[in-house]
Amino acid sequence: MTVETSADMPVNPLILKLEAFHALSEADKELLTRLSTTSRTVGPREDLIREGDPPERVYLILEGFACRYKILPDGSRHIMAYMVPGDLCDLHVFILKTMDHSIGTLSACEVVDLPRAQVMEMIERPAIARALWWSGLVDGATLREWLVNIGARSAEERVAHLLCELLVRLRLVGLATEDRYELPITQNELGDTMGLSTVHVNRVLQRLRAEGLIIFKSQKLVILKVAELMAFSGFNPNYLHLESRRTLYAARG
Amino acid sequence: MTVETSADMPVNPLILKLEAFHALSEADKELLTRLSTTSRTVGPREDLIREGDPPERVYLILEGFACRYKILPDGSRHIMAYMVPGDLCDLHVFILKTMDHSIGTLSACEVVDLPRAQVMEMIERPAIARALWWSGLVDGATLREWLVNIGARSAEERVAHLLCELLVRLRLVGLATEDRYELPITQNELGDTMGLSTVHVNRVLQRLRAEGLIIFKSQKLVILKVAELMAFSGFNPNYLHLESRRTLYAARG
DNA sequence: CCCAATCTTTCACATGGGTTAATTTCGCGG
DNA sequence: CCGCGAAATTAACCCATGTGAAAGATTGGG
């Protein structure tokens, strides 16, 4: 029920992420640590909230991958965003009456449920409010980049672009090194994300492997040529609005 | 320089739009009217702000169509959002150092430039703040729906879905009747929006015409069978979060 | 250590949509 | 009313990606 805390903290991914925008005071960090003390374990492929439900809380992912998705009338699923450790779903949802999409886990996750009152508590701290504000803007920018990715790039570029984005995002929270990370996602899920069939995702991955760009096996991804993969996919991290050098290039772990 | 104001006001599209969420007081409406008094005319295909520029103001569209777009390394353009009268670009941009995309007009537009101070003035009014908050959430939801649209629907469904969305959005601000509106957009721009070639957009429009679903000529769109077009494209307006009946079905003009 | 379910991979074949380029139509200034 | 540039339309060709089905490979539970 509680995430381990050891001497060599902070491992709170929310703090790591927000500090990529601007340093936080000790008091602010303590607040965030306190609010994320009580987490729960959610199995893979479980919904946190479904389309049509009233949004009652905000979710913070501490471990694992979750996603936003919609199911279309014909039963197909489209994944619109990945939520990785440190990601918080939209703070503003409270004013909407119902969810227009679902949020569910991909892998098993550690999730913190933040009721309205706790969200308010966070927002009262100006530095945290600003950082969360930034984080929300980055989420929006990421969504736009995904739109461009699907709308304007070939299947191979698309997948490559996603792998680059995740490299940068996961580095932020210490879950990627310079060139590798755990990607607990099936090819089917990748397909539902990129608007490609599972079969074609497989073909694309084979090609990226054959070109010596990546190794992807047992949920472990190694990017053999980071610069090349970024160039090939047209990846430009500007939309992630990471201003400090550290956030982009310092590897942790 | 100034938009005409007549006795039979309000025609301020921002007020019309925000009141779709919740009624505003007279004082709030006066503030919004005052802030949108000074507009400028911008010709078609002109940029309001470019990728890389620091965001210094917020734009409000009073007339015409504008869009957010990105240019890819290979020179192709992808349009990520349409901004129609009453739409405001993101209020929060100020905390970002640079724009990660451009905003430009499609048709000629009347645009209000809102510097930071005026945005603050708006946000200090709780009812306006809430309404703008809602508006921002709807923009995000719209972006997600566009992602699904491009990622999971056929070309014909995609275009049909866009036409349905615009019908609802334009009705909100009195620019569409029950079944028709002005759509000042070329097939090439439609293609850059939907991730389709111009040629294919043309084929799709022909088919929609042949099926007796629409008439589209000289920038004037008539949807002959609204319910059918919505059903065909899988259009569900829930993502626009319009709670009052009026906003969805009352035609103006 | 084995089984069953889940994933990945492969194959053969179908097709939606891209490309290039020529032709026609439209909108508009002079 | 004419002429020009932009936009729409048409045609021919083809390739990227989808589909359906089945064969391997992995993984985790018992």
CSV table of C-alpha atoms (C1' of nucleotides) in Angstrom, one decimal, chain A residues 45 185-188 199 202-203 206 209, chain C residues 6-14 18:
chain,number,residue,atom,x,y,z
A,45,ARG,CA,-5.2,-3.9,-18.1
A,185,ILE,CA,3.8,-2.8,-23.9
A,186,THR,CA,2.6,-5.3,-26.5
A,187,GLN,CA,2.8,-4.9,-30.2
A,188,ASN,CA,-1.0,-4.9,-30.2
A,199,VAL,CA,1.0,-7.2,-38.0
A,202,ASN,CA,5.7,-6.2,-36.1
A,203,ARG,CA,7.0,-5.6,-39.6
A,206,GLN,CA,11.7,-6.0,-37.6
A,209,ARG,CA,16.0,-4.0,-35.8
C,6,DT,C1',-0.8,-14.5,-24.6
C,7,DC,C1',2.4,-12.6,-27.8
C,8,DT,C1',5.1,-12.5,-31.8
C,9,DT,C1',6.1,-13.8,-36.3
C,10,DT,C1',5.1,-15.3,-41.0
C,11,DC,C1',2.4,-15.8,-45.3
C,12,DA,C1',-0.7,-14.8,-49.0
C,13,DC,C1',-3.5,-11.7,-50.7
C,14,DA,C1',-6.5,-7.4,-50.9
C,18,DG,C1',-0.6,8.3,-52.3
